[in-house]
XYZ file of C-alpha atoms in Angstrom:
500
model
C 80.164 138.129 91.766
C 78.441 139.685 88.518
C 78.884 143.621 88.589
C 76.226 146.313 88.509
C 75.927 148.979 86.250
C 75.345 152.778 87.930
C 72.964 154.836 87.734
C 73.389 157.992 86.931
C 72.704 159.502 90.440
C 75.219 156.311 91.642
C 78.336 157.660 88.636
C 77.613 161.050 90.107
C 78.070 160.170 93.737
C 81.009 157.961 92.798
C 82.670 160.977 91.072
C 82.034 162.946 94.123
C 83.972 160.347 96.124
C 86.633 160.586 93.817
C 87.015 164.332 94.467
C 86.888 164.554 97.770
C 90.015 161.633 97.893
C 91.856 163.807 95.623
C 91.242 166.760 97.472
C 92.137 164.669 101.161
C 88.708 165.119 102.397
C 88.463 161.184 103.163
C 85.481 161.383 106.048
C 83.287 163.163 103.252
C 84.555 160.319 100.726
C 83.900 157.871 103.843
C 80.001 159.708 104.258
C 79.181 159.171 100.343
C 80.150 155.313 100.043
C 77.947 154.817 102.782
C 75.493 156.312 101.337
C 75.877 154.330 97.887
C 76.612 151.250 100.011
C 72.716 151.506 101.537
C 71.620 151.171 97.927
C 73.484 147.940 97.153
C 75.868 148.863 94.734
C 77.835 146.346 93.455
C 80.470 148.100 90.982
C 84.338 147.243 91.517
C 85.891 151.233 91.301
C 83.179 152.560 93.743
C 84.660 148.917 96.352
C 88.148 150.392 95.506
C 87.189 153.920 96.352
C 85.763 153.000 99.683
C 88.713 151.026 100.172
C 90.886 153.846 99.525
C 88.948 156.485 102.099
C 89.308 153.807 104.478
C 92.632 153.110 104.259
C 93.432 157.008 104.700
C 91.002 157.118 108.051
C 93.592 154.097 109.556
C 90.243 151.639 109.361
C 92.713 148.572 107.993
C 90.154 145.548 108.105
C 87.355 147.627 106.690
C 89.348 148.972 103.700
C 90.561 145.298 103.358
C 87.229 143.929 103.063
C 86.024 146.519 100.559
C 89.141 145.993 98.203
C 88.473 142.291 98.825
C 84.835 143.178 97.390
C 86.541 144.740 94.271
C 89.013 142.262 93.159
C 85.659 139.902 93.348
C 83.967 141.652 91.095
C 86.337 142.324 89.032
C 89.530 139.603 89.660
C 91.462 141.416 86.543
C 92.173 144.544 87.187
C 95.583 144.326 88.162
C 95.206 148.233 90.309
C 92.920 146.502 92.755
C 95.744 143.302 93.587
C 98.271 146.898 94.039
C 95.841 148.483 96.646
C 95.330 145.364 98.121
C 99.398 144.729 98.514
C 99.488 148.531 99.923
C 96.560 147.857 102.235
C 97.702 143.976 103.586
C 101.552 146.063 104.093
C 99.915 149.123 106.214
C 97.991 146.587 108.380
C 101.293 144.304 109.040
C 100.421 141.468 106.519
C 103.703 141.447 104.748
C 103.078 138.315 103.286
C 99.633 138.655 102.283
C 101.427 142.361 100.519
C 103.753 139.953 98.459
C 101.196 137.752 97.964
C 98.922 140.730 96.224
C 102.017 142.072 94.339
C 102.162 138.877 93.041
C 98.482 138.325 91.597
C 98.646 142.169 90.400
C 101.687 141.519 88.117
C 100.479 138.256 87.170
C 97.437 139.983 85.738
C 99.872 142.657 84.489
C 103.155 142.027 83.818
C 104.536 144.945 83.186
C 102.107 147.000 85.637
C 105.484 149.553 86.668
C 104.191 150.347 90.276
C 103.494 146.410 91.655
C 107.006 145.845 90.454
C 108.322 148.988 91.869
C 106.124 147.934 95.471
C 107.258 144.412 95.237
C 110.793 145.480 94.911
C 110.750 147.894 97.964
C 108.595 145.569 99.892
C 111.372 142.831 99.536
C 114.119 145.357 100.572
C 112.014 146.215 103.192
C 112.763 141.921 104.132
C 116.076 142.630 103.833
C 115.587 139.954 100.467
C 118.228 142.077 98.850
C 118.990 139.594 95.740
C 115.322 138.986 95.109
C 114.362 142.481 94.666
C 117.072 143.010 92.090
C 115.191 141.735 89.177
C 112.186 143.792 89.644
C 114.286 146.730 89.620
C 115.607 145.548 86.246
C 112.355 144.843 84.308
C 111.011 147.866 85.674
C 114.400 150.040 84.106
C 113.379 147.615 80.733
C 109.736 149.550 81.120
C 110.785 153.218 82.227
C 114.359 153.862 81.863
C 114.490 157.023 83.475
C 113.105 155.987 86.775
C 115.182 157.897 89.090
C 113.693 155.643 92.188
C 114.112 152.618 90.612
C 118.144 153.423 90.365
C 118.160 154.335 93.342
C 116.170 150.963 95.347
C 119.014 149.148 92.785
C 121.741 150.582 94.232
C 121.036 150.628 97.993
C 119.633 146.334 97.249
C 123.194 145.486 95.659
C 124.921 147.685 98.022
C 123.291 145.387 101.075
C 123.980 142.549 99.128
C 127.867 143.275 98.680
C 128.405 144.774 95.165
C 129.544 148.122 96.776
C 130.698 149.481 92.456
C 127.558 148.397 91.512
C 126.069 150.546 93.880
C 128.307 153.390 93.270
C 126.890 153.421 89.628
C 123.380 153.245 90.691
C 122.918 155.771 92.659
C 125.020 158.170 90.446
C 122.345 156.743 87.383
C 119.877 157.907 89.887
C 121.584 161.463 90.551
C 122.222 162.192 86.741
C 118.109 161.830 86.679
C 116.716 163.637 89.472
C 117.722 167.035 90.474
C 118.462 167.652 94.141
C 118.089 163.959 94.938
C 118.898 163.893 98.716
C 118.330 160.239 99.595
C 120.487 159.444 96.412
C 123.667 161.804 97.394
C 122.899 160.295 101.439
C 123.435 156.615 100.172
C 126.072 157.629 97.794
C 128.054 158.541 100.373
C 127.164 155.901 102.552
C 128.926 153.569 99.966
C 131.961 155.771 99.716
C 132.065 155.926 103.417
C 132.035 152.099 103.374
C 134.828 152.100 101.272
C 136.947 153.832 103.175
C 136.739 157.339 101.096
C 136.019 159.230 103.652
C 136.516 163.028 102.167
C 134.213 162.047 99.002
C 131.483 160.647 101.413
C 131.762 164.211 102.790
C 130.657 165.884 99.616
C 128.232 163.506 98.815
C 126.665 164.272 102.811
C 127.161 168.391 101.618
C 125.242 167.537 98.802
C 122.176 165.861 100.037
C 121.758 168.688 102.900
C 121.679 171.335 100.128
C 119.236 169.284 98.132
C 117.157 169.056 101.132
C 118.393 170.426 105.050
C 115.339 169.344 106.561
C 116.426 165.697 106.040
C 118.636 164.433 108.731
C 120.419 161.261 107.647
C 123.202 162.852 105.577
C 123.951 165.011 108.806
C 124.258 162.282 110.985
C 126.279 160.299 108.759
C 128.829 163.620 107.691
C 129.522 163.655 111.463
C 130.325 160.013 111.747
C 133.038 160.313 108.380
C 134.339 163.465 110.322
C 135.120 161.796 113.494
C 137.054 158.942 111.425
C 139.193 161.559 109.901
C 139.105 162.651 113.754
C 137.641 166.344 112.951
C 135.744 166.443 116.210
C 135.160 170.445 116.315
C 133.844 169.600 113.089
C 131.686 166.477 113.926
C 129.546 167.701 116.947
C 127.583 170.642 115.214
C 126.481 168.141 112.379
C 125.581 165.688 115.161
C 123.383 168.604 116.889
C 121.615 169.385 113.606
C 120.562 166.169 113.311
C 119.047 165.994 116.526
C 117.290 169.182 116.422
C 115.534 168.035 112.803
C 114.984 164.555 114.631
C 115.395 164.721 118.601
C 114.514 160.805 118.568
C 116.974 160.023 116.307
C 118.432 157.195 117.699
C 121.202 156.414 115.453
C 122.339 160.247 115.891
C 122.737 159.370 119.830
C 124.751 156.173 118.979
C 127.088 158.488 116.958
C 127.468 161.127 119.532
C 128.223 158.644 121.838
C 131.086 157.010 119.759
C 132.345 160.724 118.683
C 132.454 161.180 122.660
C 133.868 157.995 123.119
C 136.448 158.660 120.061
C 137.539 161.854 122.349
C 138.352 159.831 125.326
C 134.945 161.148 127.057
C 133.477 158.123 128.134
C 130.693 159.467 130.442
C 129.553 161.473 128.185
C 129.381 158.717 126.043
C 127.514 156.385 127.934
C 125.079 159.352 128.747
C 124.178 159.658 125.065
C 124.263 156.183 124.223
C 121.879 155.674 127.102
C 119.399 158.083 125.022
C 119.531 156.033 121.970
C 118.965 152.542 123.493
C 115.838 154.511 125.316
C 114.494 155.356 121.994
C 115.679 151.655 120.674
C 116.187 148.937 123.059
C 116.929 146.701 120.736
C 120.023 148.601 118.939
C 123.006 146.082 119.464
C 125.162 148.526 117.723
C 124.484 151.279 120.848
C 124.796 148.483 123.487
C 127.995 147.810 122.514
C 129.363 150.973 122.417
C 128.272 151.894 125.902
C 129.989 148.351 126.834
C 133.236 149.793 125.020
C 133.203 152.945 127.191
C 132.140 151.576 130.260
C 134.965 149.065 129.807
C 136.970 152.181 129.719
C 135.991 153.075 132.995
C 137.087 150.320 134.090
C 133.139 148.818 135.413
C 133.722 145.864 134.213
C 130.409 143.829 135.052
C 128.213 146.167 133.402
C 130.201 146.497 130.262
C 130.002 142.919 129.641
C 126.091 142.874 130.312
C 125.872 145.347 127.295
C 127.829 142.732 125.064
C 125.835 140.025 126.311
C 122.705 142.205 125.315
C 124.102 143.735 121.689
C 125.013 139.494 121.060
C 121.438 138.668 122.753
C 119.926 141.344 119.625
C 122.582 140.017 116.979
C 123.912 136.926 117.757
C 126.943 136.986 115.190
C 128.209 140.540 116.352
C 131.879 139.845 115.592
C 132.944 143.196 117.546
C 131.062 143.079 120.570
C 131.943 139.101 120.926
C 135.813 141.020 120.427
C 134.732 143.777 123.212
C 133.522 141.086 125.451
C 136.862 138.991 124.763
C 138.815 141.797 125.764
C 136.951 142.003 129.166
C 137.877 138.963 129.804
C 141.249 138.687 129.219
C 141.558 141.752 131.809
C 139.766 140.177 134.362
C 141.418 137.080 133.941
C 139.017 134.724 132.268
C 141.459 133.690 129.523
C 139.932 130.214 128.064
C 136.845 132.994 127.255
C 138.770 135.779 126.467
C 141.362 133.586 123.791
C 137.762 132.074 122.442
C 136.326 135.179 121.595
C 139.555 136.653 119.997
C 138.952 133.795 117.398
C 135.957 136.202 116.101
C 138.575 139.154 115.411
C 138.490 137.717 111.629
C 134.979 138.570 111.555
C 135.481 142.498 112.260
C 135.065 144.693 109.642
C 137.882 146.700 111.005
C 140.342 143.882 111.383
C 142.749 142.741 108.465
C 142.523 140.249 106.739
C 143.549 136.802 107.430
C 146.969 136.077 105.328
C 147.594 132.669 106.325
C 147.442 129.826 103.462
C 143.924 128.218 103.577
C 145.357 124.735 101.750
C 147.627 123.506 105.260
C 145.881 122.641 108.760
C 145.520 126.022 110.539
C 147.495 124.516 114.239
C 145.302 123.948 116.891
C 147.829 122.753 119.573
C 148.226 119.512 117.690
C 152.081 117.732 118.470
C 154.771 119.576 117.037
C 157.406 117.208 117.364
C 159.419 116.927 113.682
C 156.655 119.451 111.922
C 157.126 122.249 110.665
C 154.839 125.412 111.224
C 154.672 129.232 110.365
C 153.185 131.716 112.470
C 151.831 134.970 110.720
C 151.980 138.287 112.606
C 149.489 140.647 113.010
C 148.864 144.059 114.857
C 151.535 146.146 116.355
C 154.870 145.901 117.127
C 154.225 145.411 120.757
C 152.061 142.575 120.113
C 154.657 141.011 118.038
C 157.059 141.288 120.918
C 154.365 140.210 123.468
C 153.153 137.298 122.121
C 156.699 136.148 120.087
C 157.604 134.266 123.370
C 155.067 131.318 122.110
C 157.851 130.693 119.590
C 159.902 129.260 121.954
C 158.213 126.482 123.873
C 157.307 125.846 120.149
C 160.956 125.289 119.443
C 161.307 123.164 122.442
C 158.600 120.580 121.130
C 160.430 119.803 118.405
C 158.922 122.157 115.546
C 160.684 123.586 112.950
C 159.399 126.975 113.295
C 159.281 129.934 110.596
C 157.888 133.753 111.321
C 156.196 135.594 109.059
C 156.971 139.482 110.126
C 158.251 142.470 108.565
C 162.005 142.735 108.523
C 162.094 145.400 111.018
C 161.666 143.401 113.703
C 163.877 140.286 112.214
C 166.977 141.529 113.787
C 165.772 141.779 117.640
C 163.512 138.694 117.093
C 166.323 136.612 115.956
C 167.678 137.502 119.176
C 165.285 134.336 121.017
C 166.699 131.857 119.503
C 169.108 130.922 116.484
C 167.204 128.297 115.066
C 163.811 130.659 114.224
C 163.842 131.293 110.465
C 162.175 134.427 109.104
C 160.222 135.542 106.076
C 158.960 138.733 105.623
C 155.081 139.150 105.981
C 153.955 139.282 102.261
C 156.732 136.935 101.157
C 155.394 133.715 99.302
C 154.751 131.608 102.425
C 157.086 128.426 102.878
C 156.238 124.665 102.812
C 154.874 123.837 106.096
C 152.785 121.517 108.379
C 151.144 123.793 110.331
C 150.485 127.694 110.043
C 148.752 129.982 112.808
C 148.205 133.219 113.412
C 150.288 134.823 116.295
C 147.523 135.967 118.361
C 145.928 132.520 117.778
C 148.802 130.843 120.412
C 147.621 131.507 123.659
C 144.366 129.324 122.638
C 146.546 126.898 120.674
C 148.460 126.584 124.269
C 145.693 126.796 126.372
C 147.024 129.483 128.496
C 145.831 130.251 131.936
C 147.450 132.912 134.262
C 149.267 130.118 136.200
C 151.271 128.806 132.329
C 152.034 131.990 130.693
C 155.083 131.099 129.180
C 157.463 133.420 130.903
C 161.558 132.837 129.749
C 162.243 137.144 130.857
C 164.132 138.179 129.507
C 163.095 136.250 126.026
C 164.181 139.478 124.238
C 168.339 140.785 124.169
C 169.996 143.778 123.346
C 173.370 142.517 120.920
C 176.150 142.794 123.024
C 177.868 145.154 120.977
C 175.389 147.663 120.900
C 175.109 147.425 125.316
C 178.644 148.443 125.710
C 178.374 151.291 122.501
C 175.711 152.789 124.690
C 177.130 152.368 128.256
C 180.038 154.529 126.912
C 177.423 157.032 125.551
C 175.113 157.491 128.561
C 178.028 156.623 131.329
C 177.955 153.178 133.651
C 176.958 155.230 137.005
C 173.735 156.179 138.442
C 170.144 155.557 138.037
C 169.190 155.110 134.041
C 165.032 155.715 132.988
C 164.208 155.039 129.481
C 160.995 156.325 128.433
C 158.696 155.076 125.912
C 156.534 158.095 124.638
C 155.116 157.799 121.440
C 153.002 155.273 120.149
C 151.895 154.739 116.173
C 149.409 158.038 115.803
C 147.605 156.728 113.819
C 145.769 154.042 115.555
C 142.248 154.460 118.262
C 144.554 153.282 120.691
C 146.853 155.885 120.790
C 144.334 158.094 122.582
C 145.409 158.669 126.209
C 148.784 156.689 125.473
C 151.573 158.817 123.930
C 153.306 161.899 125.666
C 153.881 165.128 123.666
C 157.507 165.196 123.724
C 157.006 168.654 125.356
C 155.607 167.731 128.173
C 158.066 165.822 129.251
């Protein structure tokens, strides 16, 4: 399409459009192109001006069609391909964005804004390791681009490279003053890795550079209820809302602070707000499954892990929440199942056992050896130690892998159990398995839980010592009344000594 030159009267009324875009007046803008347009005019900036008024009055197609016009009549120009990108994105038309981006920095290569578009456009995706690159040759063209930094650090942070990020965002805070998004995903990464207090500042940070924002106030309350400052927690939580009152995420939060408190209807209450302003938040259905479990209604609870793993299918810790369901209610080939997915949890530990021998999957035992790895608490380790035995009586050699506290009273089973301390170097074996990986390796149903009481014995030695302390007459109560503090489950389970 060949391009006209303007008349006078025509540059005039283009520069008029110009101002009254730069000024926001886009219906007067809108008025004068469609006054030019009645004369014919063919010229690529007065298309691109339309375009622009049209994509400010929310008239998508139209403003597509006008940019359209301009790239034809003038394919080169590298600013129309950007507006078109910007346009195709507003409308939906993600790929027909890329595809824009694309054909702008083809005509340009080092046009700074289509590789600064593409890059958020692709993080946008959630095509963390393709944005990357753009980020980099558009540092090579302005290295003080605070926002390029910034995209960098919150694309390798989703990606995994949590240091990377770290130095990103700082790069990004070192250029801009007062950068509250930077400090807010800063601390996001420090949170992440477990540095919970230097999060904090980071959070303090962004709200000074900017209290109207309410990300970083959200996301101070949910480091404060880790480090289990409640008081603390709940005003943050309430600023949030009252900058955002749909804030969805900010209801998830509140819920698990209530839910962190032991207040489980209060909980559900608020986590009942933020799947109303997101149904499709599997993250809020699962915590409303967690404290309905709680209350013991069972049925719903596990509809709201069905629905979080219905949103994301590979939700290790409602697929946990929903194993631990059914283990109470009895459905133990389920509940064993999903306990497999425990690996998966960004909470859990990690996995200690050798990956070069056969993890045991119930396979025969008879004149193999295996070593079973502990894991959780002590009263797991007791609980589920009694799957050493009937692994004895199949012939195994059997070895366990737990900390030398326990040794003594687990030695008490059985004589021919041999013991390594947990972080030992692991002995030459057949098999190895994780200890709460048992029941499923031995199918266990209520009706074969193997049951040798007692499995566990107090040395002989030490039964008579203490008979002569606490007397052989009357009625004895022993009283277990403090768990390890430190743990979530701890809440509601240890007795202040004083009250007793």
């Amino acid at each position: 399409m060949t391009q006209s030159t303007l008349s006078a009267a025509q540059s005039k009324a283009v520069s008029r459009v110009r101002s009254a875009l730069e000024a926001g007046r886009a219906n007067e803008a809108e008025k004068i192109c469609q006054q030019l347009e009645a004369q014919n005019t063919k010229n690529a900036e007065f298309q691109r001006l339309w375009a622009t008024a049209c994509q400010l009055l929310g008239q998508g197609k139209l403003a597509l069609a006008k940019v359209d016009k301009a790239i034809k009549l003038s394919p080169k120009n590298a600013v129309f391909h950007e507006l078109k990108a910007r346009i195709s994105l507003a409308n939906g038309d993600a790929a027909g964005a890329l595809a824009a981006y694309d054909s702008a920095i083809s005509v340009q290569p080092n046009f700074l804004t289509a590789l600064m578009g593409k890059g958020d456009l692709l993080l946008q995706l959630g095509r963390m390791a393709d944005a990357v690159p753009l980020y980099d040759r558009a540092l090579l063209l302005d290295p003080k681009n605070s926002d390029a930094f910034h995209n960098r650090g919150y694309a390798v942070e989703r990606h995994g490279d949590l240091r990377a990020a770290l130095g990103n965002y700082s790069r990004a805070i070192l250029l801009r003053d007062n950068y509250a998004q930077a400090y807010n995903n800063r601390g996001n990464t420090l949170f992440t890795l477990n540095n919970h207090l230097a999060a904090i500042e980071d959070y303090d940070a962004a709200i000074e550079a900017d209290p109207t924002y309410a990300p970083p106030f959200n996301n101070k309350a949910n480091a404060l209820v880790v480090l289990k400052r409640f008081d603390e927690a709940m005003p943050c939580l309430e600023k949030a809302l009252e900058i955002e009152p749909d804030y969805s995420a900010a209801y998830n939060n509140l819920g698990f602070a209530y839910q962190k408190q032991g207040r489980h209807q209060e909980a559900i209450e608020a986590l009942e707000r933020s799947i109303e302003l997101d149904p499709d938040y599997a993250e809020a259905h699962n915590n409303r499954g967690h404290s309905l479990q709680k209350l013991c209604r069972f049925d719903e609870a596990l509809e709201s892990f069905e629905k979080a793993l219905t949103l994301k299918p590979n939700y290790a810790e409602a697929v946990w929440n929903r194993g631990l369901i059914n283990l109470l209610i009895g459905n133990l080939e389920q509940g064993w199942n999903d306990m497999e997915w425990r690996w998966r949890r960004n909470s859990y530990q990690d996995d200690p056992s050798p990956r070069d021998r056969p993890h045991w999957n119930g396979e025969d035992l008879k004149g193999r050896s295996i070593t079973v790895y502990v894991e959780q608490g002590f009263g797991d380790m007791f609980q589920f130690g009694r799957y050493l035995l009937p692994m004895l009586e199949a012939g195994a050699k059997v070895t366990f892998a737990a900390p030398r506290i326990i040794h003594r009273l687990m030695s008490s089973m059985s004589p021919d159990i041999q013991f390594q301390h947990t972080f030992e170097k692991e002995v030459s074996s057949d098999f190895h398995c994780m200890l709460f990986s048992l029941p499923r390796a031995f199918k266990t149903t209520l009706e074969n839980v193997p049951a040798p009481v007692p499995y566990l014995h107090a040395e002989p030695e030490l039964v008579e010592h203490w008979k002569q302390q606490i007397g052989k007459d009357g009625f004895k109560i022993a009283i277990s009344w403090q768990g390890n503090p430190s743990g979530d489950v701890d809440l509601g389970r240890s007795i202040p000594l004083e009250k007793l």
